[in-house]
Amino acid sequence: GFVVQLQTDISPVVVKQMQERHAQYPNLTYLVSDCRNMPEFRDCQFGHVIDKGKVEKHTGQLKCTRLLRHCGL
């Protein structure tokens, strides 16, 4: 799996919930960010980017969960 993971969401409420829910995992970072404009990140900064919502739309919730687990997420 990936050693360091950065999760983003446009909702501060969701980010706070996820930070609290996964507080025991120091390699997970949650940040409020809008994917339409992310000046806080450099171009090509990440090796991989997964849009969980798009994966769910095309595969369904259960398959998405299995896929992300297979990727170590």
Coordinates of N, CA, C and O in Angstrom, one line a residue:
G1 N 0.8 -1.2 0.0 CA 0.0 0.0 0.0 C 0.9 1.2 0.0 O 2.1 1.2 0.1
F2 N 0.2 2.4 -0.1 CA 0.9 3.6 0.0 C 1.2 4.0 1.4 O 0.4 3.9 2.3
V3 N 2.4 4.5 1.6 CA 2.9 4.8 3.0 C 2.2 6.1 3.5 O 1.7 6.2 4.6
V4 N 2.2 7.1 2.7 CA 1.6 8.4 3.1 C 0.4 8.7 2.1 O 0.5 8.6 0.9
Q5 N -0.7 9.1 2.7 CA -1.9 9.3 1.9 C -2.5 10.7 2.3 O -2.6 11.0 3.5
L6 N -2.8 11.5 1.3 CA -3.5 12.8 1.6 C -4.9 12.7 1.0 O -5.1 12.4 -0.2
Q7 N -5.8 12.9 1.8 CA -7.2 12.9 1.5 C -7.7 14.4 1.4 O -7.4 15.1 2.3
T8 N -8.5 14.8 0.4 CA -9.1 16.1 0.4 C -10.6 16.0 0.2 O -11.1 15.0 -0.3
D9 N -11.3 17.0 0.7 CA -12.7 17.2 0.5 C -13.0 18.6 0.6 O -12.3 19.4 1.3
I10 N -14.1 19.0 -0.1 CA -14.5 20.4 -0.1 C -15.2 20.8 1.1 O -15.3 22.0 1.5
S11 N -15.7 19.8 1.9 CA -16.4 20.1 3.1 C -15.6 20.0 4.4 O -15.0 19.0 4.7
P12 N -15.5 21.1 5.1 CA -14.7 21.1 6.4 C -15.4 20.2 7.4 O -14.6 19.5 8.2
V13 N -16.7 20.0 7.3 CA -17.3 19.0 8.2 C -16.9 17.6 8.0 O -16.5 16.9 8.9
V14 N -16.8 17.2 6.7 CA -16.3 15.9 6.3 C -14.9 15.7 6.7 O -14.5 14.6 7.3
V15 N -14.1 16.7 6.4 CA -12.6 16.6 6.8 C -12.5 16.4 8.3 O -11.7 15.5 8.7
K16 N -13.2 17.1 9.1 CA -13.1 17.0 10.6 C -13.6 15.6 11.0 O -12.9 15.0 11.8
Q17 N -14.7 15.1 10.4 CA -15.1 13.8 10.8 C -14.1 12.7 10.5 O -13.9 11.8 11.2
M18 N -13.5 12.8 9.3 CA -12.5 11.8 8.9 C -11.2 11.9 9.7 O -10.6 10.9 10.1
Q19 N -10.8 13.1 10.1 CA -9.7 13.3 11.0 C -9.9 12.6 12.3 O -9.1 11.9 12.8
E20 N -11.1 12.8 12.8 CA -11.5 12.1 14.1 C -11.6 10.6 14.0 O -11.1 9.9 14.8
R21 N -12.2 10.2 12.9 CA -12.5 8.7 12.7 C -11.2 8.0 12.5 O -11.0 6.8 12.9
H22 N -10.2 8.6 11.9 CA -8.9 7.9 11.6 C -7.7 8.5 12.3 O -6.6 8.4 11.8
A23 N -8.0 9.1 13.5 CA -6.9 9.7 14.2 C -5.8 8.7 14.6 O -4.6 9.1 14.8
Q24 N -6.1 7.4 14.6 CA -5.0 6.4 15.0 C -4.1 6.1 13.9 O -3.1 5.4 14.1
Y25 N -4.3 6.7 12.7 CA -3.5 6.4 11.5 C -2.6 7.7 11.2 O -3.1 8.6 10.5
P26 N -1.4 7.8 11.7 CA -0.6 9.0 11.5 C -0.2 9.2 10.0 O 0.2 10.3 9.6
N27 N -0.3 8.2 9.1 CA 0.1 8.4 7.7 C -1.1 8.9 6.9 O -0.9 9.2 5.7
L28 N -2.2 9.2 7.5 CA -3.4 9.8 6.7 C -3.5 11.2 7.1 O -3.5 11.6 8.3
T29 N -3.5 12.1 6.1 CA -3.7 13.5 6.3 C -5.0 13.9 5.5 O -5.2 13.5 4.4
Y30 N -5.8 14.8 6.2 CA -7.0 15.2 5.6 C -6.9 16.8 5.5 O -6.5 17.4 6.4
L31 N -7.4 17.3 4.3 CA -7.2 18.7 4.0 C -8.5 19.2 3.3 O -9.0 18.5 2.4
V32 N -9.0 20.3 3.7 CA -10.1 21.0 3.0 C -9.5 21.6 1.7 O -8.6 22.4 1.8
S33 N -10.1 21.2 0.6 CA -9.6 21.7 -0.7 C -10.6 21.5 -1.8 O -11.4 20.5 -1.7
D34 N -10.6 22.3 -2.8 CA -11.6 22.3 -3.9 C -10.8 21.8 -5.1 O -9.9 22.4 -5.6
C35 N -11.2 20.6 -5.6 CA -10.4 20.0 -6.7 C -10.4 20.9 -8.0 O -9.6 20.6 -8.9
R36 N -11.3 21.8 -8.1 CA -11.3 22.7 -9.3 C -10.2 23.8 -9.2 O -9.9 24.4 -10.2
N37 N -9.6 24.0 -8.0 CA -8.6 25.0 -7.9 C -7.8 24.6 -6.6 O -8.2 24.8 -5.5
M38 N -6.6 24.1 -6.9 CA -5.8 23.6 -5.8 C -4.4 24.2 -5.8 O -3.4 23.5 -6.0
P39 N -4.3 25.5 -5.6 CA -2.9 26.2 -5.6 C -2.0 25.7 -4.6 O -0.8 25.9 -4.7
E40 N -2.5 25.0 -3.5 CA -1.6 24.6 -2.5 C -0.7 23.4 -2.9 O 0.2 23.0 -2.2
F41 N -1.0 22.8 -4.1 CA -0.2 21.7 -4.6 C 0.5 22.1 -5.9 O -0.1 22.8 -6.8
R42 N 1.7 21.6 -6.1 CA 2.4 21.8 -7.4 C 1.9 20.8 -8.4 O 1.4 19.8 -8.2
D43 N 2.1 21.2 -9.7 CA 1.8 20.3 -10.8 C 2.6 19.1 -10.7 O 3.8 19.2 -10.4
C44 N 2.1 17.9 -10.9 CA 2.8 16.7 -10.9 C 3.4 16.3 -9.5 O 4.3 15.6 -9.4
Q45 N 2.8 16.9 -8.5 CA 3.3 16.6 -7.1 C 3.0 15.2 -6.6 O 3.7 14.7 -5.8
F46 N 1.9 14.6 -7.2 CA 1.5 13.3 -6.7 C 1.8 12.2 -7.7 O 1.6 12.4 -8.9
G47 N 2.2 11.0 -7.2 CA 2.4 9.9 -8.1 C 1.1 9.3 -8.6 O 1.0 8.8 -9.7
H48 N 0.1 9.3 -7.7 CA -1.2 8.7 -8.1 C -2.3 9.6 -7.5 O -2.2 10.1 -6.4
V49 N -3.4 9.8 -8.2 CA -4.6 10.5 -7.7 C -5.8 9.6 -8.0 O -6.0 9.2 -9.1
I50 N -6.6 9.3 -7.0 CA -7.8 8.5 -7.2 C -9.0 9.4 -6.8 O -9.1 9.9 -5.6
D51 N -10.0 9.5 -7.7 CA -11.2 10.2 -7.4 C -12.2 9.1 -6.9 O -12.8 8.4 -7.8
K52 N -12.4 8.9 -5.6 CA -13.2 7.9 -5.1 C -14.7 8.0 -5.6 O -15.3 7.0 -5.9
G53 N -15.2 9.2 -5.7 CA -16.6 9.3 -6.2 C -16.8 8.8 -7.6 O -17.7 8.2 -8.0
K54 N -15.8 9.1 -8.5 CA -15.9 8.6 -9.9 C -15.8 7.1 -9.9 O -16.5 6.4 -10.7
V55 N -14.9 6.5 -9.1 CA -14.7 5.1 -9.1 C -16.1 4.4 -8.6 O -16.5 3.5 -9.2
E56 N -16.7 5.0 -7.6 CA -17.9 4.5 -7.1 C -19.0 4.6 -8.2 O -19.8 3.6 -8.3
K57 N -19.1 5.7 -8.9 CA -20.1 5.8 -9.9 C -20.0 4.7 -11.0 O -21.0 4.2 -11.4
H58 N -18.8 4.4 -11.3 CA -18.6 3.4 -12.4 C -18.5 2.0 -12.0 O -18.8 1.1 -12.8
T59 N -18.3 1.7 -10.7 CA -18.1 0.3 -10.3 C -19.1 0.0 -9.2 O -19.2 -1.2 -8.9
G60 N -19.7 0.9 -8.5 CA -20.5 0.6 -7.3 C -19.7 0.7 -6.1 O -18.5 0.5 -6.1
Q61 N -20.4 0.9 -4.9 CA -19.7 1.1 -3.6 C -18.9 -0.2 -3.2 O -17.7 0.0 -2.8
L62 N -19.4 -1.3 -3.4 CA -18.7 -2.5 -2.9 C -17.4 -2.8 -3.7 O -16.4 -3.0 -3.2
K63 N -17.5 -2.7 -5.1 CA -16.4 -2.9 -5.9 C -15.3 -1.8 -5.6 O -14.1 -2.0 -5.7
C64 N -15.8 -0.5 -5.4 CA -14.9 0.6 -5.1 C -14.1 0.3 -3.8 O -12.9 0.4 -3.8
T65 N -14.8 -0.2 -2.8 CA -14.1 -0.5 -1.5 C -13.1 -1.6 -1.7 O -11.9 -1.5 -1.3
R66 N -13.4 -2.7 -2.5 CA -12.5 -3.7 -2.8 C -11.3 -3.2 -3.6 O -10.1 -3.6 -3.3
L67 N -11.5 -2.4 -4.6 CA -10.4 -1.8 -5.4 C -9.5 -1.0 -4.5 O -8.2 -1.2 -4.6
L68 N -10.0 -0.1 -3.7 CA -9.2 0.7 -2.9 C -8.4 -0.1 -1.9 O -7.2 0.1 -1.6
R69 N -9.0 -1.2 -1.3 CA -8.2 -2.1 -0.4 C -7.1 -2.8 -1.1 O -6.0 -3.0 -0.6
H70 N -7.4 -3.2 -2.4 CA -6.4 -3.9 -3.2 C -5.2 -3.0 -3.4 O -4.1 -3.4 -3.5
C71 N -5.5 -1.7 -3.6 CA -4.4 -0.7 -3.8 C -3.7 -0.3 -2.6 O -2.8 0.5 -2.6
G72 N -4.2 -0.8 -1.4 CA -3.5 -0.5 -0.1 C -4.1 0.8 0.5 O -3.4 1.4 1.3
L73 N -5.3 1.2 0.0 CA -5.8 2.4 0.6 C -6.9 2.1 1.6 O -7.6 1.2 1.5

